[in-house]
PDB file of N, CA and C in Angstrom:
ATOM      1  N   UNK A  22      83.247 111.362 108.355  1.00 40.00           N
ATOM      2  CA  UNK A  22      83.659 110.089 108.918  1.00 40.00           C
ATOM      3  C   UNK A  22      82.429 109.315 109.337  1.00 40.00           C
ATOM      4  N   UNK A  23      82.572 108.074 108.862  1.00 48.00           N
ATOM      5  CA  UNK A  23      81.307 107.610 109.291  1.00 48.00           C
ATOM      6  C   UNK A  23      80.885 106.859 110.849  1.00 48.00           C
ATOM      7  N   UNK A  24      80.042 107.061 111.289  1.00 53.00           N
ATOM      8  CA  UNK A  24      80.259 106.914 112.970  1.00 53.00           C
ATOM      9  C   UNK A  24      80.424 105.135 112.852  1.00 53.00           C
ATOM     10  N   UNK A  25      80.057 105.469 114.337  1.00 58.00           N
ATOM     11  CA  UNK A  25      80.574 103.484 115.056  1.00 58.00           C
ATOM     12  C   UNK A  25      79.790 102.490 114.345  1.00 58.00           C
ATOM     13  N   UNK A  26      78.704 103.112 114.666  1.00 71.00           N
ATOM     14  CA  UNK A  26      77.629 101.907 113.808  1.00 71.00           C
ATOM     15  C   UNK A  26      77.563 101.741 112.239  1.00 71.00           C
ATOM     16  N   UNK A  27      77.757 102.911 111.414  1.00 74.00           N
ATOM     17  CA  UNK A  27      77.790 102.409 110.166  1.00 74.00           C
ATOM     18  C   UNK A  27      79.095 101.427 110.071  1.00 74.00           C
ATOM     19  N   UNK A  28      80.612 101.728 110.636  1.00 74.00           N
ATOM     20  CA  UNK A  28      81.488 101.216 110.970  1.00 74.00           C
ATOM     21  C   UNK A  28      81.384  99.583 111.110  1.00 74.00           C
ATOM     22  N   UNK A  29      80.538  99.590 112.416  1.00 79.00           N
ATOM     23  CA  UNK A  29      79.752  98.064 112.603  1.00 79.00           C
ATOM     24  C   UNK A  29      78.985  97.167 111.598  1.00 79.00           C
ATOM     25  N   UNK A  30      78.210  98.114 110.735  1.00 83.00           N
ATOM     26  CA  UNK A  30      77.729  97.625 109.487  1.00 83.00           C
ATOM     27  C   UNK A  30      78.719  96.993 108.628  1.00 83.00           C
ATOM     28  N   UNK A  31      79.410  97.924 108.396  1.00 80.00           N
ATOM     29  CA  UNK A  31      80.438  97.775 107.153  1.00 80.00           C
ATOM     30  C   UNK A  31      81.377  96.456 107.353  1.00 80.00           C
ATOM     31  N   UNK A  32      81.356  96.459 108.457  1.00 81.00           N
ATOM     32  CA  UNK A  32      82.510  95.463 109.109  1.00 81.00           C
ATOM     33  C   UNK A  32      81.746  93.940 108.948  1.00 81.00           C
ATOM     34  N   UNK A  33      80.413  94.089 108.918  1.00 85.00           N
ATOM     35  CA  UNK A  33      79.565  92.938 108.908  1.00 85.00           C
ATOM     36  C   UNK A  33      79.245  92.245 107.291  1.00 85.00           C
ATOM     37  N   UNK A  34      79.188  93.435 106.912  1.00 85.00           N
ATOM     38  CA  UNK A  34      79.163  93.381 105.602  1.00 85.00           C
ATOM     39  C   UNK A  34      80.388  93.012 104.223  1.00 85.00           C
ATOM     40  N   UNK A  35      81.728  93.192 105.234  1.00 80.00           N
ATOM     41  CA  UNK A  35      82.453  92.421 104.348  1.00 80.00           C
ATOM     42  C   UNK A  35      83.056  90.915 105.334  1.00 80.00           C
ATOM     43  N   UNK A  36      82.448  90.493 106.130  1.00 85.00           N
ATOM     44  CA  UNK A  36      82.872  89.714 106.754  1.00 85.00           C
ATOM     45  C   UNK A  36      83.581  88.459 106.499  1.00 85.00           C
ATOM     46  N   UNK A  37      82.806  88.118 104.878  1.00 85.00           N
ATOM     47  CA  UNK A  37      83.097  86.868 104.493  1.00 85.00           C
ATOM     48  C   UNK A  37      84.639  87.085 103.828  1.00 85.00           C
ATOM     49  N   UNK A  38      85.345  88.018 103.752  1.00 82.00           N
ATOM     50  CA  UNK A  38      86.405  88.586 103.097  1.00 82.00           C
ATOM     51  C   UNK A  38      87.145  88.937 104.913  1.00 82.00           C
ATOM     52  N   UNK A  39      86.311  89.692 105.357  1.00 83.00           N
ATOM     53  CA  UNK A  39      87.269  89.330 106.773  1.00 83.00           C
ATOM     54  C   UNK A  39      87.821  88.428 107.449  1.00 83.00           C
ATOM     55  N   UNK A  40      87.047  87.058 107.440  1.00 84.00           N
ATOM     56  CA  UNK A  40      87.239  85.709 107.642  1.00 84.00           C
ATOM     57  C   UNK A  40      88.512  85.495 106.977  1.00 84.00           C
ATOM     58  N   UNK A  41      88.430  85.641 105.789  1.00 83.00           N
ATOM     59  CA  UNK A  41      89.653  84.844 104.861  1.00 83.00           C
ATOM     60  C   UNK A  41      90.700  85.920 105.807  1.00 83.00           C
ATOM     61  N   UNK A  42      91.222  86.758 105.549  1.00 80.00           N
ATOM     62  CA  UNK A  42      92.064  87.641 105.735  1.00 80.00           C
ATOM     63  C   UNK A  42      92.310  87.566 107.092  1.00 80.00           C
ATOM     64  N   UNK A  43      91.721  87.226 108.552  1.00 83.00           N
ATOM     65  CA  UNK A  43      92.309  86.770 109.596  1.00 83.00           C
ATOM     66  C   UNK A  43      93.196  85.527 109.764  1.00 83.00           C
ATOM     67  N   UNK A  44      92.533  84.840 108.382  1.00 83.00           N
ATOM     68  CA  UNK A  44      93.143  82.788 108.249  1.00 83.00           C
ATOM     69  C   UNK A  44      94.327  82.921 107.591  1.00 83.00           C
ATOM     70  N   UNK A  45      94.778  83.928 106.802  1.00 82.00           N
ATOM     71  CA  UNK A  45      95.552  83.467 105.654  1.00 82.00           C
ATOM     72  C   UNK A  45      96.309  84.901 105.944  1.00 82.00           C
ATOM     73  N   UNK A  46      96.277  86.102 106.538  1.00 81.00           N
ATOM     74  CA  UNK A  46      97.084  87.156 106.438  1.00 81.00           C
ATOM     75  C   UNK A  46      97.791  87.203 107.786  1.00 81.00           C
ATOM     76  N   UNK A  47      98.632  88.421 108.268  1.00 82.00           N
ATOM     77  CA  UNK A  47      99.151  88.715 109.497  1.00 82.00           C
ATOM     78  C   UNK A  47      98.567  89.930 110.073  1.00 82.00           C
ATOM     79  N   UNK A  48      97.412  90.261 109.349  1.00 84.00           N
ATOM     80  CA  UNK A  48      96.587  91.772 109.590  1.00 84.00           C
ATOM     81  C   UNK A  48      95.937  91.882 111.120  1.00 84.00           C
ATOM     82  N   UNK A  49      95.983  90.572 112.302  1.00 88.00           N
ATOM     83  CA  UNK A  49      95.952  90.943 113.245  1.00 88.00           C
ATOM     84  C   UNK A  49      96.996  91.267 114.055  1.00 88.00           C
ATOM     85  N   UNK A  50      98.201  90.549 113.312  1.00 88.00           N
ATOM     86  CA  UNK A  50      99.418  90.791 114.564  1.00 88.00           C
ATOM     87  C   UNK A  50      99.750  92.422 114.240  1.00 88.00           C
ATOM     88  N   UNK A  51      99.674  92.651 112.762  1.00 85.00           N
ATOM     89  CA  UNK A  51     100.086  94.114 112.132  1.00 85.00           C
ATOM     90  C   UNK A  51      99.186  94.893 113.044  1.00 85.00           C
ATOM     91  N   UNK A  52      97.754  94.950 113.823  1.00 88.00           N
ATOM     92  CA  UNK A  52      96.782  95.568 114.113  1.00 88.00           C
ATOM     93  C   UNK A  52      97.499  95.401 115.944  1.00 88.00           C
ATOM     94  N   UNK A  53      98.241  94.421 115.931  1.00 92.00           N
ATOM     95  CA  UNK A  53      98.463  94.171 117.863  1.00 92.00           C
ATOM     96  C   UNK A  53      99.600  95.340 117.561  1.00 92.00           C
ATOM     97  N   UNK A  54     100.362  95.535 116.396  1.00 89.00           N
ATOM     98  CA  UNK A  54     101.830  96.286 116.871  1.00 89.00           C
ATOM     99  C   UNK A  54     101.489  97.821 116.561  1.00 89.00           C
ATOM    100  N   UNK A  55     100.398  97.842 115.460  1.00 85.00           N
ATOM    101  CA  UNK A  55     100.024  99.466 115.710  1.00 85.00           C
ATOM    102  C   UNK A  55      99.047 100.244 116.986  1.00 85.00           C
ATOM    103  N   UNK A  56      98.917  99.051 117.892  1.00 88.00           N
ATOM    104  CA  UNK A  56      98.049  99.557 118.990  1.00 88.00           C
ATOM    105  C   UNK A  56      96.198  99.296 118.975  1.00 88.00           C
ATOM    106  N   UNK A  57      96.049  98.815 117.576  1.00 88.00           N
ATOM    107  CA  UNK A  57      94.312  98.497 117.376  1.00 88.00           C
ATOM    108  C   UNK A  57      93.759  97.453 118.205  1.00 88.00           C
ATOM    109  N   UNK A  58      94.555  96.465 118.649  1.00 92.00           N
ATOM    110  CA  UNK A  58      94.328  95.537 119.546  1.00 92.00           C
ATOM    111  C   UNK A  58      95.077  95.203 120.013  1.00 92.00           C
ATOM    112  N   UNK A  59      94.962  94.880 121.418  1.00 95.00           N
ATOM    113  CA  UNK A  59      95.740  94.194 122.798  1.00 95.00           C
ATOM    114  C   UNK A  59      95.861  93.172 122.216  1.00 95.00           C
ATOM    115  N   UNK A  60      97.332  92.387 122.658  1.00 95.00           N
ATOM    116  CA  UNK A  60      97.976  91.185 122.691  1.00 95.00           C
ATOM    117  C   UNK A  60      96.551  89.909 123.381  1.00 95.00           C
ATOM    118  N   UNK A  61      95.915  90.662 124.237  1.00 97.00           N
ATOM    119  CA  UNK A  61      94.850  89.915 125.087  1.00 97.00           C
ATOM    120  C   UNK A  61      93.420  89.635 124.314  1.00 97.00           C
ATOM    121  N   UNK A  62      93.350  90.879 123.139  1.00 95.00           N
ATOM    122  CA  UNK A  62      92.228  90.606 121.985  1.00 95.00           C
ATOM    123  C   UNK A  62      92.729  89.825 121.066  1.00 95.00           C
ATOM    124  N   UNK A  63      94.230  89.665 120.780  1.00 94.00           N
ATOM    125  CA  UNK A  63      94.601  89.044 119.749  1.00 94.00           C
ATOM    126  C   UNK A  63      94.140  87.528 120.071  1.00 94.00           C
ATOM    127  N   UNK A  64      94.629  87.325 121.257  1.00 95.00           N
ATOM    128  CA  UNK A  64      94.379  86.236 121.996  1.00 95.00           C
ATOM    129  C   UNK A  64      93.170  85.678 121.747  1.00 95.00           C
ATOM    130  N   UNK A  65      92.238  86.670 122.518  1.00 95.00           N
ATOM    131  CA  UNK A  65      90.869  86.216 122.303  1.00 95.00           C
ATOM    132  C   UNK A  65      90.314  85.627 120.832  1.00 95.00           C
ATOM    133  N   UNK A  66      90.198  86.645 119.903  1.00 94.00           N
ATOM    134  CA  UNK A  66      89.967  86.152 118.512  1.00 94.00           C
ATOM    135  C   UNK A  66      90.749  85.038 118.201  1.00 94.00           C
ATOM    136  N   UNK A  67      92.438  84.799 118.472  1.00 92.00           N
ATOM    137  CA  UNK A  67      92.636  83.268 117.840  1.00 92.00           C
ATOM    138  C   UNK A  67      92.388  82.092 118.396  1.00 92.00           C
ATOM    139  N   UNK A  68      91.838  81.959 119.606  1.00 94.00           N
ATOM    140  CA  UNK A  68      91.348  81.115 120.328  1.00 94.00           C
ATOM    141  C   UNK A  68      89.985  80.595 119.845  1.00 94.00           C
ATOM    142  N   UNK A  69      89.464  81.300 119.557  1.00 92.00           N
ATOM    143  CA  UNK A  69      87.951  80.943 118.522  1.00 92.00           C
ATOM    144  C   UNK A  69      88.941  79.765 117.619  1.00 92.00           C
ATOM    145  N   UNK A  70      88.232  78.161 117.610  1.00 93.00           N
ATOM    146  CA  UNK A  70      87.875  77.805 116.781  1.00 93.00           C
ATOM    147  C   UNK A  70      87.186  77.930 114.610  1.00 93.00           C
ATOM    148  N   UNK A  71      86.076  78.357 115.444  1.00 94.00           N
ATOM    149  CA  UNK A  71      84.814  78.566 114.760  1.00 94.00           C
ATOM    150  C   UNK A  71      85.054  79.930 113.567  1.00 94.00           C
ATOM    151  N   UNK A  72      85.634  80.043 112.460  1.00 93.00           N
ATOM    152  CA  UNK A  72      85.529  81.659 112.194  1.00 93.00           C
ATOM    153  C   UNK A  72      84.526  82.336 111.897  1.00 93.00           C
ATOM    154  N   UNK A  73      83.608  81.921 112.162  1.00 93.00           N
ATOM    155  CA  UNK A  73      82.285  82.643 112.198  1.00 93.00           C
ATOM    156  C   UNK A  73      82.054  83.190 113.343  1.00 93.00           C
ATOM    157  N   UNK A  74      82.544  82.498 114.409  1.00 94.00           N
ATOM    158  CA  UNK A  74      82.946  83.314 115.693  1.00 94.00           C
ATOM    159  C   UNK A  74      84.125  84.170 116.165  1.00 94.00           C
ATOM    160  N   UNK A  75      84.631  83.451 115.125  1.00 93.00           N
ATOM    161  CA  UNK A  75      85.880  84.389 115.297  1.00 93.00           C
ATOM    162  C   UNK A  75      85.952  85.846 115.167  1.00 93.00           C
ATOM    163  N   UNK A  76      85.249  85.811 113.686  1.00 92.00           N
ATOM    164  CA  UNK A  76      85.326  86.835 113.105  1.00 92.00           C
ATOM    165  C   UNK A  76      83.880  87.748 113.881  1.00 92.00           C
ATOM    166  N   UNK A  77      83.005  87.167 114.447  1.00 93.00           N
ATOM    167  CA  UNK A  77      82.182  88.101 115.172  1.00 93.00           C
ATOM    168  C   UNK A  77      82.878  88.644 116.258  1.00 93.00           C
ATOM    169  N   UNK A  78      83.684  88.193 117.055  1.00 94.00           N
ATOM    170  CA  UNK A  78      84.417  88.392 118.174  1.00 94.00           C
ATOM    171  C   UNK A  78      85.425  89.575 117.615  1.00 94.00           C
ATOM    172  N   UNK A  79      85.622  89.233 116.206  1.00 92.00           N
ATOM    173  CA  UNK A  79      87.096  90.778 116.067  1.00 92.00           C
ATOM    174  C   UNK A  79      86.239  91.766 115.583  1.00 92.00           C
ATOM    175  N   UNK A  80      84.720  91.806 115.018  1.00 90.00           N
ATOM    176  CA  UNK A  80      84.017  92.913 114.612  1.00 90.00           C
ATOM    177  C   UNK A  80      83.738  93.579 115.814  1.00 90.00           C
ATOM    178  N   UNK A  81      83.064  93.189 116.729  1.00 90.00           N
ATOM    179  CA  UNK A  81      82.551  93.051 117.994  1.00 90.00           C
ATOM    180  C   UNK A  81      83.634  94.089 118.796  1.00 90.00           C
ATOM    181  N   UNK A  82      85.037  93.530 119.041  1.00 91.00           N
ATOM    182  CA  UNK A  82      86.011  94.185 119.612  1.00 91.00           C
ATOM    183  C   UNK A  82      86.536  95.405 118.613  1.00 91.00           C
ATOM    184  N   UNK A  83      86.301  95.457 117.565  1.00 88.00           N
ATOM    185  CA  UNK A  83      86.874  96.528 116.804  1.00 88.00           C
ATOM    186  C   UNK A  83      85.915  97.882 116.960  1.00 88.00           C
ATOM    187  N   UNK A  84      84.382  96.958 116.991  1.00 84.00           N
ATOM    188  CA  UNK A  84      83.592  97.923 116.722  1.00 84.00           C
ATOM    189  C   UNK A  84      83.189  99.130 118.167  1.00 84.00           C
ATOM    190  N   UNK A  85      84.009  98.359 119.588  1.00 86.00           N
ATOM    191  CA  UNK A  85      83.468  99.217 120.383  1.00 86.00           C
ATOM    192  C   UNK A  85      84.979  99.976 120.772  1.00 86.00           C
ATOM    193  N   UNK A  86      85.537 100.366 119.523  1.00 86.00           N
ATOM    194  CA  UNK A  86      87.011 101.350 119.856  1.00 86.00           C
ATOM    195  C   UNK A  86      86.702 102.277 119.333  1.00 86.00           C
ATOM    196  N   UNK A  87      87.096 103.287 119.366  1.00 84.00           N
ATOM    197  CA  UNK A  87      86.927 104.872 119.138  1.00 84.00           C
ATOM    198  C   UNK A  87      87.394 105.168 118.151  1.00 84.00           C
ATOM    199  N   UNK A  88      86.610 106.002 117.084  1.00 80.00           N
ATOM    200  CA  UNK A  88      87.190 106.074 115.776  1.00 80.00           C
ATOM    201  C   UNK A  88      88.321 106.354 115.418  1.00 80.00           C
ATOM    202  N   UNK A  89      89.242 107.202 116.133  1.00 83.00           N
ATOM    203  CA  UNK A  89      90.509 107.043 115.471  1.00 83.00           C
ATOM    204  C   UNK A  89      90.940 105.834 116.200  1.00 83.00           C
ATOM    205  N   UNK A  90      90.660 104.937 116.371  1.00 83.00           N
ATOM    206  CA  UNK A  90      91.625 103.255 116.876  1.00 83.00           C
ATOM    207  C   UNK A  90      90.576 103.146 115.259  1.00 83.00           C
ATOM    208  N   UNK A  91      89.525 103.272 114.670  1.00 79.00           N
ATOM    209  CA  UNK A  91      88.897 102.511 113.590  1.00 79.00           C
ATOM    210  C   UNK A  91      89.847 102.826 112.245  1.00 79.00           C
ATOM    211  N   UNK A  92      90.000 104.116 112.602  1.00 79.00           N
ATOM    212  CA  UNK A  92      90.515 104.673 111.432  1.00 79.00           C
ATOM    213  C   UNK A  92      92.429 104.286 111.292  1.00 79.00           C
ATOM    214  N   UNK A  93      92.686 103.912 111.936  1.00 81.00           N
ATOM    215  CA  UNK A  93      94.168 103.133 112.288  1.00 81.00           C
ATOM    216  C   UNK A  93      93.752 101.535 112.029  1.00 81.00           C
ATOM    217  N   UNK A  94      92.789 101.362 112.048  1.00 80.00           N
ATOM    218  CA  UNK A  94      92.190  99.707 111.558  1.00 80.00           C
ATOM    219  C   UNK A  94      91.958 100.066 110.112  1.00 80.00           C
ATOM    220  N   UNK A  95      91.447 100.696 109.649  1.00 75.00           N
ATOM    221  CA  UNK A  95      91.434 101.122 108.077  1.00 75.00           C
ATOM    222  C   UNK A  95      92.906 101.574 107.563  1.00 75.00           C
ATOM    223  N   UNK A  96      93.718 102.561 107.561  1.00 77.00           N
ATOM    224  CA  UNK A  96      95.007 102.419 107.437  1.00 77.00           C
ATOM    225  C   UNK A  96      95.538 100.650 107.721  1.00 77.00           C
ATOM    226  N   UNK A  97      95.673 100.233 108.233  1.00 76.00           N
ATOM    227  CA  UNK A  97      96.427  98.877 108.081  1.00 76.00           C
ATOM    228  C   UNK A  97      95.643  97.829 107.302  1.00 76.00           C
ATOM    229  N   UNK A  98      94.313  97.958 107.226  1.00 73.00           N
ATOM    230  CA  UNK A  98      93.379  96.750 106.571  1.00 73.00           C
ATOM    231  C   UNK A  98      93.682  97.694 104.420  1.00 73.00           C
ATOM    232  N   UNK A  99      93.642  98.764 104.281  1.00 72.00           N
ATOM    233  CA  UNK A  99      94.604  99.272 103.175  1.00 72.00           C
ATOM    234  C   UNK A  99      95.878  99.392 102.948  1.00 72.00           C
ATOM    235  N   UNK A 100      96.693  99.031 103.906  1.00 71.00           N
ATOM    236  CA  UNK A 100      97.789  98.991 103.262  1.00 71.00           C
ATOM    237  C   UNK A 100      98.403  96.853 103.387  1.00 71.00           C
ATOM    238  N   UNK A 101      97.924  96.555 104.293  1.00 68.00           N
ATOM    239  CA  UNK A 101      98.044  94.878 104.169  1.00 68.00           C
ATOM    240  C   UNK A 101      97.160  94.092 103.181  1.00 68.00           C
ATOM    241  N   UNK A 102      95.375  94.559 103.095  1.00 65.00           N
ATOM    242  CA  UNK A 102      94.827  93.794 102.438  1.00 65.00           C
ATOM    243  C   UNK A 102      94.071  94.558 101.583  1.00 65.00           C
ATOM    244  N   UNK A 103      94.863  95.469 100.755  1.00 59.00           N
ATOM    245  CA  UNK A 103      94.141  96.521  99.865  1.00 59.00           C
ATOM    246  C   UNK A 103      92.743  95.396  98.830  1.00 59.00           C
ATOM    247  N   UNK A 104      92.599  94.088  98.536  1.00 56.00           N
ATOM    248  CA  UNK A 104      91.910  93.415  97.869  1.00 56.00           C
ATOM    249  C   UNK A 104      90.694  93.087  99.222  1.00 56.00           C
ATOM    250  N   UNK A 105      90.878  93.499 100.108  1.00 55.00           N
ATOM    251  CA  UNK A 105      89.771  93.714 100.751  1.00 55.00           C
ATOM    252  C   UNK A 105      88.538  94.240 100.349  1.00 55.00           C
ATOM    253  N   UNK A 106      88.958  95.580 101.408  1.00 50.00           N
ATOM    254  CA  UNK A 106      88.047  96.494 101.093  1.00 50.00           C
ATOM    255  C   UNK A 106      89.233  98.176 101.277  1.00 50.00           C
ATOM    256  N   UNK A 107      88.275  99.194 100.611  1.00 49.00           N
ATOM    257  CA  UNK A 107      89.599  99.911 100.194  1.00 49.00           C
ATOM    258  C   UNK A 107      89.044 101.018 101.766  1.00 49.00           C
ATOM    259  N   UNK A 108      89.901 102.063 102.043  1.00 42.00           N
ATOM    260  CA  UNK A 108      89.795 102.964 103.169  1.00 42.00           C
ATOM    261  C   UNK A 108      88.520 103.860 103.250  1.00 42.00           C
ATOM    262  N   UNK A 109      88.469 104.147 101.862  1.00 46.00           N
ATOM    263  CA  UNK A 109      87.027 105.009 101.798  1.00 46.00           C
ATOM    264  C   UNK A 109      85.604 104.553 102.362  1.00 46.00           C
ATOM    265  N   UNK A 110      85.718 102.577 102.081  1.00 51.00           N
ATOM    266  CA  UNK A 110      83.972 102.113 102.354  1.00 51.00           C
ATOM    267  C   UNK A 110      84.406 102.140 103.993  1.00 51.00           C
ATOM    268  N   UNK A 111      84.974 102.499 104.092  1.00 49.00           N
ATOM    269  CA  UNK A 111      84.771 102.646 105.909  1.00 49.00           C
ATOM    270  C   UNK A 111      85.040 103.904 106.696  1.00 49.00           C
ATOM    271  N   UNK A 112      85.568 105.053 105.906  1.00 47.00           N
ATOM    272  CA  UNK A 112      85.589 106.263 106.470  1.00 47.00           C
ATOM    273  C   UNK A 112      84.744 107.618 105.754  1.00 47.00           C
ATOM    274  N   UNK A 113      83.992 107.003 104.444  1.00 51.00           N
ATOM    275  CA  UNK A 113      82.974 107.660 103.523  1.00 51.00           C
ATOM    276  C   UNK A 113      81.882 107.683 104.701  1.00 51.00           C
ATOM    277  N   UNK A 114      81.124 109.055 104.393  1.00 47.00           N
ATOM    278  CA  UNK A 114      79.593 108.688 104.643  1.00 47.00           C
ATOM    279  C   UNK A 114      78.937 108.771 103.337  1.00 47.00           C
ATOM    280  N   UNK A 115      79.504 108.242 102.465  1.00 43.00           N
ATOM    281  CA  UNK A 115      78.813 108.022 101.329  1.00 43.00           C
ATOM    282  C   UNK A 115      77.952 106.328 101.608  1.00 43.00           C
ATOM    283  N   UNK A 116      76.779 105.653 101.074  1.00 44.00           N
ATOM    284  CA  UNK A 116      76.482 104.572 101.429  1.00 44.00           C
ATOM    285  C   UNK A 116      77.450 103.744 100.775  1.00 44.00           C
ATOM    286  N   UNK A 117      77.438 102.237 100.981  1.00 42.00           N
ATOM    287  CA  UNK A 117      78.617 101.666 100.336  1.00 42.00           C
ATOM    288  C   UNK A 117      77.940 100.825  99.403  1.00 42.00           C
TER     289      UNK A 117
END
């Protein structure tokens, strides 16, 4: 499993695909009802304007949860936005 920080990487690294997928999907409310984020983070991130801030603000909050809350963020980011990114580039320690 790959720890927090490669986690943090990875998350940075598909960002421009994260962006879209906060604007155009329901993959945060799906992430408020499996427990990955508080109704109060959901909050936070849609209140951003800016999605460049936005989306730093949901890496940011994702990235300081404990791997199984990450790995329950990977389960739902594969099964809502499999044209993402797939479960492995974020739970491999293979490089991506």
């Amino acid at each position: 499993m790959a720890g927090l920080s490669d986690a943090y990487t990875l998350l940075c690294k598909h960002k421009n695909s994260l962006i879209r997928e906060l604007n155009s999907t329901n993959i945060l409310s799906e992430l408020v009802k499996n427990q990955v984020f508080t109704a109060a983070e959901e909050n936070l991130v849609l209140s951003e304007d800016d999605d460049d801030v936005k989306c730093d603000i949901f890496i940011r909050l994702l990235s300081e949860k404990s791997v199984d809350i990450i790995r329950e963020f990977c389960y739902a980011l594969d099964n809502e936005c499999t044209h993402v990114v797939k479960l492995n580039d974020l739970t491999s320690d293979s490089p991506g």
